[in-house]
CSV table of C-alpha atoms (C1' of nucleotides) in Angstrom, one decimal:
chain,number,residue,atom,x,y,z
A,22,UNK,CA,83.7,-54.7,135.7
A,23,UNK,CA,85.3,-57.7,134.1
A,24,UNK,CA,82.5,-59.9,135.0
A,25,UNK,CA,79.7,-57.5,133.7
A,26,UNK,CA,81.9,-57.0,130.5
A,27,UNK,CA,81.9,-60.4,130.2
A,28,UNK,CA,78.4,-61.0,130.7
A,29,UNK,CA,77.5,-58.2,128.2
A,30,UNK,CA,79.9,-59.8,125.6
A,31,UNK,CA,78.1,-63.2,126.2
A,32,UNK,CA,74.7,-62.0,125.8
A,33,UNK,CA,75.7,-59.7,122.6
A,34,UNK,CA,77.1,-62.7,121.2
A,35,UNK,CA,74.0,-64.7,122.1
A,36,UNK,CA,72.0,-62.2,120.6
A,37,UNK,CA,74.1,-62.4,117.2
A,38,UNK,CA,73.9,-66.3,117.1
A,39,UNK,CA,70.0,-66.6,118.0
A,40,UNK,CA,69.5,-63.8,115.2
A,41,UNK,CA,71.9,-65.6,112.8
A,42,UNK,CA,70.0,-68.8,113.3
A,43,UNK,CA,66.7,-67.4,112.4
A,44,UNK,CA,68.2,-65.8,109.4
A,45,UNK,CA,69.9,-68.8,108.2
A,46,UNK,CA,66.6,-70.7,108.6
A,47,UNK,CA,64.5,-67.9,106.9
A,48,UNK,CA,67.0,-67.4,103.8
A,49,UNK,CA,69.5,-70.3,103.9
A,50,UNK,CA,73.0,-69.7,104.9
A,51,UNK,CA,74.4,-68.5,101.6
A,52,UNK,CA,71.7,-66.0,100.9
A,53,UNK,CA,71.8,-64.7,104.5
A,54,UNK,CA,74.3,-61.9,104.4
A,55,UNK,CA,76.3,-60.5,107.1
A,56,UNK,CA,74.9,-57.0,106.2
A,57,UNK,CA,71.3,-58.6,106.8
A,58,UNK,CA,72.7,-59.9,110.3
A,59,UNK,CA,74.0,-56.7,111.4
A,60,UNK,CA,70.8,-55.1,110.3
A,61,UNK,CA,68.8,-57.4,112.3
A,62,UNK,CA,71.3,-56.9,115.3
A,63,UNK,CA,71.3,-53.2,114.9
A,64,UNK,CA,74.9,-52.6,114.4
A,65,UNK,CA,76.9,-51.9,111.0
A,66,UNK,CA,78.5,-55.2,109.6
A,67,UNK,CA,82.1,-54.8,110.5
A,68,UNK,CA,81.1,-54.5,114.2
A,69,UNK,CA,79.9,-58.1,114.1
A,70,UNK,CA,83.6,-59.0,114.2
A,71,UNK,CA,84.2,-57.9,117.6
A,72,UNK,CA,82.2,-60.7,118.7
A,73,UNK,CA,82.2,-63.6,116.5
A,74,UNK,CA,85.2,-65.0,114.1
A,75,UNK,CA,83.5,-65.6,110.9
A,76,UNK,CA,80.0,-66.3,109.2
A,77,UNK,CA,81.3,-69.9,108.9
A,78,UNK,CA,82.0,-70.1,112.6
A,79,UNK,CA,78.8,-69.1,113.5
A,80,UNK,CA,77.1,-72.0,111.6
A,81,UNK,CA,79.5,-74.3,113.1
A,82,UNK,CA,78.6,-73.3,116.7
A,83,UNK,CA,75.0,-73.8,115.8
A,84,UNK,CA,75.5,-77.1,114.3
A,85,UNK,CA,77.5,-78.5,117.0
A,86,UNK,CA,75.4,-77.4,119.9
A,87,UNK,CA,72.5,-79.2,118.3
A,88,UNK,CA,74.3,-82.3,117.5
A,89,UNK,CA,75.7,-82.2,121.0
A,90,UNK,CA,72.2,-81.7,122.5
A,91,UNK,CA,70.8,-84.5,120.8
A,92,UNK,CA,73.5,-87.0,121.4
A,93,UNK,CA,73.5,-85.9,125.3
A,94,UNK,CA,69.7,-86.6,125.4
A,95,UNK,CA,69.4,-89.9,123.8
A,96,UNK,CA,72.3,-91.1,126.0
A,97,UNK,CA,70.5,-90.2,129.2
A,98,UNK,CA,67.5,-92.3,127.7
A,99,UNK,CA,69.7,-95.5,126.8
A,100,UNK,CA,71.2,-95.1,130.3
A,101,UNK,CA,67.7,-95.0,132.0
A,102,UNK,CA,67.3,-99.0,131.4
A,103,UNK,CA,63.5,-98.6,130.6
A,104,UNK,CA,61.6,-100.9,128.3
A,105,UNK,CA,62.2,-100.3,124.5
A,106,UNK,CA,58.8,-99.0,124.3
A,107,UNK,CA,59.2,-96.5,127.1
A,108,UNK,CA,62.8,-95.5,125.7
A,109,UNK,CA,61.3,-95.0,122.3
A,110,UNK,CA,58.4,-92.9,123.7
A,111,UNK,CA,61.2,-90.7,125.7
A,112,UNK,CA,63.3,-90.3,122.5
A,113,UNK,CA,60.3,-89.1,120.4
A,114,UNK,CA,59.4,-86.7,123.3
A,115,UNK,CA,62.6,-84.9,123.8
A,116,UNK,CA,63.2,-84.9,119.8
A,117,UNK,CA,59.9,-83.3,119.1
A,118,UNK,CA,60.5,-80.8,122.0
A,119,UNK,CA,63.8,-79.9,120.4
A,120,UNK,CA,62.0,-79.4,117.2
A,121,UNK,CA,59.5,-77.0,118.7
A,122,UNK,CA,61.8,-75.3,121.3
A,123,UNK,CA,65.0,-74.9,119.3
A,124,UNK,CA,63.3,-74.6,116.1
A,125,UNK,CA,65.8,-72.1,114.2
A,126,UNK,CA,68.9,-74.0,115.3
A,127,UNK,CA,67.6,-77.5,114.6
A,128,UNK,CA,66.2,-76.5,111.3
A,129,UNK,CA,69.5,-74.9,110.4
A,130,UNK,CA,71.6,-77.8,111.5
A,131,UNK,CA,69.1,-79.9,109.4
A,132,UNK,CA,69.3,-78.0,106.3
A,133,UNK,CA,72.6,-75.9,106.1
A,134,UNK,CA,75.2,-78.4,107.5
A,135,UNK,CA,76.5,-78.9,103.7
A,136,UNK,CA,77.9,-75.4,104.0
A,137,UNK,CA,80.0,-76.3,106.9
A,138,UNK,CA,84.0,-76.5,106.3
A,139,UNK,CA,84.8,-80.2,105.2
A,140,UNK,CA,86.1,-81.2,108.3
A,141,UNK,CA,83.1,-80.1,110.5
A,142,UNK,CA,80.8,-81.7,107.7
A,143,UNK,CA,82.7,-85.2,108.9
A,144,UNK,CA,82.1,-84.5,112.5
A,145,UNK,CA,78.5,-83.5,112.1
A,146,UNK,CA,77.5,-86.6,110.0
A,147,UNK,CA,79.3,-88.6,112.5
A,148,UNK,CA,77.4,-87.6,115.3
A,149,UNK,CA,74.2,-87.9,113.4
A,150,UNK,CA,75.0,-91.6,112.4
A,151,UNK,CA,75.8,-92.3,115.9
A,152,UNK,CA,72.3,-90.8,117.1
A,153,UNK,CA,70.6,-93.0,114.3
A,154,UNK,CA,72.5,-96.1,115.5
A,155,UNK,CA,71.5,-95.7,119.2
A,156,UNK,CA,67.8,-95.4,117.9
A,157,UNK,CA,68.1,-98.4,115.6
A,158,UNK,CA,69.6,-100.2,118.8
A,159,UNK,CA,66.5,-99.3,120.9
A,160,UNK,CA,64.1,-100.7,118.1
A,161,UNK,CA,66.0,-103.8,117.6
A,162,UNK,CA,66.0,-104.6,121.4
A,163,UNK,CA,62.3,-104.0,121.3
A,164,UNK,CA,61.9,-106.3,118.3
A,165,UNK,CA,64.1,-109.1,120.1
A,166,UNK,CA,61.9,-108.6,123.5
A,167,UNK,CA,58.7,-108.9,121.1
A,168,UNK,CA,57.5,-105.5,122.2
A,169,UNK,CA,57.7,-104.2,118.7
A,170,UNK,CA,56.5,-105.5,115.4
A,171,UNK,CA,59.3,-107.3,113.7
A,172,UNK,CA,59.9,-104.7,111.1
A,173,UNK,CA,63.3,-103.5,109.5
A,174,UNK,CA,64.7,-101.5,112.2
A,175,UNK,CA,66.4,-99.1,109.9
A,176,UNK,CA,63.3,-98.3,108.0
A,177,UNK,CA,61.3,-97.6,111.2
A,178,UNK,CA,64.1,-95.3,112.5
A,179,UNK,CA,64.3,-93.4,109.1
A,180,UNK,CA,60.4,-93.2,109.1
A,181,UNK,CA,60.3,-91.9,112.6
A,182,UNK,CA,63.0,-89.4,112.1
A,183,UNK,CA,61.4,-88.1,108.9
A,184,UNK,CA,58.2,-87.8,110.5
A,185,UNK,CA,59.6,-85.8,113.6
A,186,UNK,CA,61.5,-83.6,111.1
A,187,UNK,CA,57.9,-83.0,109.6
A,188,UNK,CA,57.4,-81.0,112.9
A,189,UNK,CA,59.1,-78.1,110.9
A,190,UNK,CA,55.8,-77.7,109.3
A,191,UNK,CA,53.8,-77.2,112.3
A,192,UNK,CA,54.3,-73.6,112.0
A,193,UNK,CA,52.2,-73.6,108.5
A,194,UNK,CA,49.3,-75.5,110.4
A,195,UNK,CA,49.6,-73.5,113.6
A,196,UNK,CA,45.9,-72.2,113.2
A,197,UNK,CA,44.5,-75.8,112.6
A,198,UNK,CA,46.5,-77.8,115.1
A,199,UNK,CA,48.3,-76.5,118.4
A,200,UNK,CA,52.1,-77.8,118.4
A,201,UNK,CA,51.3,-79.7,121.7
A,202,UNK,CA,48.3,-81.6,120.0
A,203,UNK,CA,50.5,-82.4,116.7
A,204,UNK,CA,53.4,-83.5,118.7
A,205,UNK,CA,51.1,-85.8,120.9
A,206,UNK,CA,49.3,-87.1,117.9
A,207,UNK,CA,52.3,-87.7,115.9
A,208,UNK,CA,54.1,-89.6,118.6
A,209,UNK,CA,50.9,-91.7,119.2
A,210,UNK,CA,50.8,-92.3,115.4
A,211,UNK,CA,54.1,-93.6,115.2
A,212,UNK,CA,54.1,-95.8,118.3
A,213,UNK,CA,50.7,-97.3,117.3
A,214,UNK,CA,52.5,-98.2,113.8
A,215,UNK,CA,55.1,-100.1,115.5
A,216,UNK,CA,54.1,-101.1,118.9
A,217,UNK,CA,52.4,-104.6,119.0
A,218,UNK,CA,48.8,-104.8,120.3
B,23,UNK,CA,67.2,-79.0,59.6
B,24,UNK,CA,64.7,-76.8,61.5
B,25,UNK,CA,63.5,-80.1,63.1
B,26,UNK,CA,67.0,-81.2,63.9
B,27,UNK,CA,68.0,-77.9,65.3
B,28,UNK,CA,64.7,-77.7,67.5
B,29,UNK,CA,65.6,-81.2,68.8
B,30,UNK,CA,69.3,-80.3,69.5
B,31,UNK,CA,68.1,-77.1,71.3
B,32,UNK,CA,65.7,-79.1,73.2
B,33,UNK,CA,68.2,-81.7,74.4
B,34,UNK,CA,70.7,-78.9,75.1
B,35,UNK,CA,68.2,-77.1,77.5
B,36,UNK,CA,67.1,-80.5,79.0
B,37,UNK,CA,70.9,-81.1,79.9
B,38,UNK,CA,71.1,-77.7,81.2
B,39,UNK,CA,68.2,-78.2,83.4
B,40,UNK,CA,69.1,-81.7,84.6
B,41,UNK,CA,72.6,-80.6,85.6
B,42,UNK,CA,71.1,-77.5,87.2
B,43,UNK,CA,68.6,-79.6,89.5
B,44,UNK,CA,71.5,-81.7,90.4
B,45,UNK,CA,73.8,-78.7,91.3
B,46,UNK,CA,70.8,-77.1,93.1
B,47,UNK,CA,70.5,-80.2,95.2
B,48,UNK,CA,74.1,-80.6,96.0
B,49,UNK,CA,75.0,-77.2,96.4
B,50,UNK,CA,71.9,-75.3,97.2
B,51,UNK,CA,70.5,-72.8,94.7
B,52,UNK,CA,72.2,-69.6,95.9
B,53,UNK,CA,75.5,-71.4,96.4
B,54,UNK,CA,75.4,-73.1,93.0
B,55,UNK,CA,76.8,-70.4,90.5
B,56,UNK,CA,76.3,-70.2,86.8
B,57,UNK,CA,79.9,-70.7,86.2
B,58,UNK,CA,79.9,-74.1,88.1
B,59,UNK,CA,76.6,-75.1,85.7
B,60,UNK,CA,78.5,-74.0,82.7
B,61,UNK,CA,81.7,-76.1,83.8
B,62,UNK,CA,79.5,-79.2,84.4
B,63,UNK,CA,77.8,-78.9,81.0
B,64,UNK,CA,81.0,-77.9,79.2
B,65,UNK,CA,80.6,-74.4,78.1
B,66,UNK,CA,81.5,-70.9,79.1
B,67,UNK,CA,79.1,-69.2,81.7
B,68,UNK,CA,77.6,-66.6,78.8
B,69,UNK,CA,76.9,-69.5,76.4
B,70,UNK,CA,74.1,-70.9,78.9
B,71,UNK,CA,71.9,-67.9,78.1
B,72,UNK,CA,71.6,-68.8,74.5
B,73,UNK,CA,69.4,-71.7,76.0
B,74,UNK,CA,67.9,-70.2,79.1
B,75,UNK,CA,66.4,-66.9,80.5
B,76,UNK,CA,68.0,-66.8,83.8
B,77,UNK,CA,69.1,-68.6,86.9
B,78,UNK,CA,65.8,-67.9,88.5
B,79,UNK,CA,63.9,-69.3,85.4
B,80,UNK,CA,65.5,-72.6,85.7
B,81,UNK,CA,64.5,-72.9,89.3
B,82,UNK,CA,60.9,-71.9,88.6
B,83,UNK,CA,60.8,-74.5,85.8
B,84,UNK,CA,61.9,-77.2,88.0
B,85,UNK,CA,59.5,-76.3,90.8
B,86,UNK,CA,56.4,-75.9,88.6
B,87,UNK,CA,57.2,-79.2,86.6
B,88,UNK,CA,57.3,-81.1,90.0
B,89,UNK,CA,54.3,-79.4,91.6
B,90,UNK,CA,52.3,-80.1,88.3
B,91,UNK,CA,53.5,-83.8,88.2
B,92,UNK,CA,52.3,-84.5,91.9
B,93,UNK,CA,48.9,-82.8,91.3
B,94,UNK,CA,48.0,-84.5,87.9
B,95,UNK,CA,49.0,-87.8,89.7
B,96,UNK,CA,46.8,-87.4,92.8
B,97,UNK,CA,44.0,-86.3,90.4
B,98,UNK,CA,44.1,-89.4,88.8
B,99,UNK,CA,43.9,-91.4,91.8
B,100,UNK,CA,41.0,-89.5,93.3
B,101,UNK,CA,39.4,-89.9,90.1
B,102,UNK,CA,39.8,-93.7,90.1
B,103,UNK,CA,37.0,-94.2,92.9
B,104,UNK,CA,38.7,-96.9,94.8
B,105,UNK,CA,38.4,-97.3,98.4
B,106,UNK,CA,40.0,-94.7,100.8
B,107,UNK,CA,42.7,-97.5,101.7
B,108,UNK,CA,43.4,-98.4,98.0
B,109,UNK,CA,43.5,-94.5,97.1
B,110,UNK,CA,46.1,-93.8,99.9
B,111,UNK,CA,48.2,-96.9,98.7
B,112,UNK,CA,48.5,-95.6,95.4
B,113,UNK,CA,49.4,-92.0,96.5
B,114,UNK,CA,52.0,-93.5,98.7
B,115,UNK,CA,53.2,-95.5,95.7
B,116,UNK,CA,53.4,-92.7,93.1
B,117,UNK,CA,54.7,-90.3,95.6
B,118,UNK,CA,57.6,-92.3,96.7
B,119,UNK,CA,58.3,-93.3,93.0
B,120,UNK,CA,58.7,-89.6,92.2
B,121,UNK,CA,61.1,-89.3,95.4
B,122,UNK,CA,63.4,-92.0,94.0
B,123,UNK,CA,63.1,-91.6,90.2
B,124,UNK,CA,63.0,-87.6,90.1
B,125,UNK,CA,65.0,-87.2,93.2
B,126,UNK,CA,67.0,-84.0,92.1
B,127,UNK,CA,64.0,-82.0,91.0
B,128,UNK,CA,61.7,-83.2,93.9
B,129,UNK,CA,64.5,-82.4,96.3
B,130,UNK,CA,65.1,-78.9,94.6
B,131,UNK,CA,61.3,-78.2,94.8
B,132,UNK,CA,61.1,-79.0,98.3
B,133,UNK,CA,64.2,-77.3,99.6
B,134,UNK,CA,64.7,-74.2,97.3
B,135,UNK,CA,61.4,-72.9,96.6
B,136,UNK,CA,62.1,-70.2,99.1
B,137,UNK,CA,64.3,-68.6,96.5
B,138,UNK,CA,61.6,-68.3,93.8
B,139,UNK,CA,60.5,-64.8,92.9
B,140,UNK,CA,57.7,-64.0,94.9
B,141,UNK,CA,54.6,-64.5,92.5
B,142,UNK,CA,56.0,-68.1,91.9
B,143,UNK,CA,56.3,-68.7,95.7
B,144,UNK,CA,52.5,-67.9,96.1
B,145,UNK,CA,51.8,-70.2,93.1
B,146,UNK,CA,54.0,-73.0,94.4
B,147,UNK,CA,52.6,-73.1,97.9
B,148,UNK,CA,49.2,-73.0,96.7
B,149,UNK,CA,49.6,-76.0,94.6
B,150,UNK,CA,51.1,-77.9,97.7
B,151,UNK,CA,48.3,-76.7,99.8
B,152,UNK,CA,45.9,-78.2,97.2
B,153,UNK,CA,47.9,-81.6,97.2
B,154,UNK,CA,47.8,-81.6,100.9
B,155,UNK,CA,43.9,-80.9,100.9
B,156,UNK,CA,43.3,-83.8,98.5
B,157,UNK,CA,45.3,-86.2,100.7
B,158,UNK,CA,43.3,-84.9,103.9
B,159,UNK,CA,40.1,-85.7,102.0
B,160,UNK,CA,40.9,-89.3,101.2
B,161,UNK,CA,42.1,-89.8,104.9
B,162,UNK,CA,38.9,-88.3,106.2
B,163,UNK,CA,36.8,-90.3,103.8
B,164,UNK,CA,38.4,-93.4,104.9
B,165,UNK,CA,37.7,-92.6,108.6
B,166,UNK,CA,34.0,-91.9,107.9
B,167,UNK,CA,33.6,-95.2,106.1
B,168,UNK,CA,35.5,-96.8,109.1
B,169,UNK,CA,38.4,-98.2,107.0
B,170,UNK,CA,41.0,-96.0,109.0
B,171,UNK,CA,41.5,-95.4,112.6
B,172,UNK,CA,39.7,-92.2,114.0
B,173,UNK,CA,43.1,-90.0,113.9
B,174,UNK,CA,43.6,-86.4,113.3
B,175,UNK,CA,43.6,-86.4,109.6
B,176,UNK,CA,46.1,-83.4,109.3
B,177,UNK,CA,48.5,-85.0,111.6
B,178,UNK,CA,48.3,-88.3,109.7
B,179,UNK,CA,48.7,-86.5,106.5
B,180,UNK,CA,51.7,-84.5,107.7
B,181,UNK,CA,53.3,-87.5,109.1
B,182,UNK,CA,53.0,-89.5,105.8
B,183,UNK,CA,54.3,-86.5,103.8
B,184,UNK,CA,57.3,-86.1,106.3
B,185,UNK,CA,57.8,-90.0,106.1
B,186,UNK,CA,57.9,-89.9,102.3
B,187,UNK,CA,60.3,-86.9,102.2
B,188,UNK,CA,62.6,-89.0,104.4
B,189,UNK,CA,63.2,-91.2,101.5
B,190,UNK,CA,65.7,-88.3,100.6
B,191,UNK,CA,67.9,-90.1,102.9
B,192,UNK,CA,67.6,-93.5,101.1
B,193,UNK,CA,70.8,-92.7,99.4
B,194,UNK,CA,72.7,-92.5,102.5
B,195,UNK,CA,71.5,-96.2,103.3
B,196,UNK,CA,71.6,-97.4,99.9
B,197,UNK,CA,74.3,-100.0,101.0
B,198,UNK,CA,72.2,-101.3,104.1
B,199,UNK,CA,68.8,-101.0,102.2
B,200,UNK,CA,67.7,-101.4,98.5
B,201,UNK,CA,65.5,-98.4,97.4
B,202,UNK,CA,62.7,-100.8,96.6
B,203,UNK,CA,62.6,-102.4,99.9
B,204,UNK,CA,62.8,-99.2,101.9
B,205,UNK,CA,59.9,-97.9,99.7
B,206,UNK,CA,57.8,-100.9,100.2
B,207,UNK,CA,58.4,-101.1,104.1
B,208,UNK,CA,57.9,-97.5,104.8
B,209,UNK,CA,54.6,-97.8,102.9
B,210,UNK,CA,53.7,-100.8,104.9
B,211,UNK,CA,54.7,-99.1,108.1
B,212,UNK,CA,52.5,-95.8,107.3
B,213,UNK,CA,49.6,-98.0,106.4
B,214,UNK,CA,49.6,-100.3,109.1
B,215,UNK,CA,50.0,-97.5,111.5
B,216,UNK,CA,46.7,-96.1,110.3
B,217,UNK,CA,44.5,-98.7,108.7
B,218,UNK,CA,42.2,-100.6,111.1
B,219,UNK,CA,42.8,-104.2,111.8
C,2,DC,C1',81.4,-49.5,117.6
C,3,DC,C1',82.0,-46.7,113.2
C,4,DT,C1',83.9,-45.4,108.3
C,5,DA,C1',86.3,-46.3,104.5
C,6,DC,C1',87.7,-49.6,101.7
C,7,DC,C1',89.6,-54.3,99.4
C,8,DG,C1',89.8,-58.4,96.5
C,9,DA,C1',86.6,-62.1,94.9
C,10,DT,C1',82.6,-63.4,93.0
C,11,DC,C1',78.0,-63.0,91.6
C,12,DG,C1',74.2,-63.1,87.6
C,13,DG,C1',74.2,-61.3,83.3
C,14,DT,C1',75.2,-58.2,78.7
C,15,DA,C1',77.8,-56.7,74.3
C,16,DG,C1',79.3,-57.8,70.3
C,17,DG,C1',80.8,-60.6,67.1
D,24,DC,C1',79.6,-70.6,71.3
D,25,DC,C1',83.5,-67.3,72.8
D,26,DT,C1',86.0,-63.3,74.8
D,27,DA,C1',85.7,-59.2,77.1
D,28,DC,C1',83.5,-56.9,80.5
D,29,DC,C1',80.0,-54.6,83.9
D,30,DG,C1',77.6,-53.2,88.1
D,31,DA,C1',76.3,-55.2,92.5
D,32,DT,C1',77.2,-57.4,96.6
D,33,DC,C1',79.7,-60.6,99.1
D,34,DG,C1',82.9,-61.7,103.6
D,35,DG,C1',86.2,-59.4,105.9
D,36,DT,C1',90.2,-55.8,107.3
D,37,DA,C1',92.6,-51.6,108.6
D,38,DG,C1',92.5,-48.0,111.6
D,39,DG,C1',90.7,-45.2,114.8
DNA sequence: CCTACCGATCGGTAGG
DNA sequence: CCTACCGATCGGTAGG
């Protein structure tokens, strides 16, 4: 019974977290109220607190998991020792996959981290800086090895990250372009813009 | 006296609007309270209502002005009858200028339009769609005239708009890259990625 | 998991 | 432009 109970609590908390991620994305963290969240989950507002610590803690867990997922994956790529072009393609691939598959959580981390408690903001931004640095290092290595055009590495990374973030809008264009097609086209466009021919 | 009074009211309202744009950007529309705005302007909260109609109206005016500015400027470009490449460079140029010079207002329009009243949301999104359509038309014309690579025009536009939006982060990297350099590099990167060589 | 409820804060008004 | 204040809603607790 202990184990079943633990599983039930786990799934209940998961439902709350996933529903919160969707609500935070749709309404924004501040405008999304715990009463809306309770409604969406199907309980009264106070009952949520049997599963979660606070509204702020939900946001924190979402942001921390997203930041961690991105860092773990880019470290796997840099450890792989492929060429710079291969590594960039791999990063663009898993990053765009995250945008599509973990849409709610990634969106919330990108847009609502400002509402984290101060200490958590510092940690989140530090993790993001580390991710950017690893990506810049890949681009710089590619330039040094003459695989990539001699562009400003920071600008290139900023442009790539911004374009990837643009996948947020793939939903608006779902009818015109399938997610997979948009993903592939965008990756190709970014690579063709920087890889030496 | 009437004229001076009108100017004073105008400048007072302008101060409120600019301060609100900055606050809405920093805190988000929902989390930015009228009391914070009053504090920043230097009056008590109720005094704001001698100059503005409501919190929602400030947001509406910001979003409408931004949307209108973008549409007016892209229409000037499409009326200019330059080549597709020239027109794209011009759009990228004024768009990135807006991102840098009207940072607060453009950021707020991009991030907080969801909090507009429903009718205003519909108008705002329709204006944004029109802007995108005009940009897609330029890219498609460029492809037809074999100036541009035969990419999916929607993807190319989405990628460009996303990259431009990435200029939001130029502030974070101010110390490493000057705004003008980042702007020029990003435009070059986007154009080199799509213009046939 | 619920009912009942609290202190804080919100956007905004009345009245001067 | 201010003081005084209102109804609504917020995140969260007590107690069962």
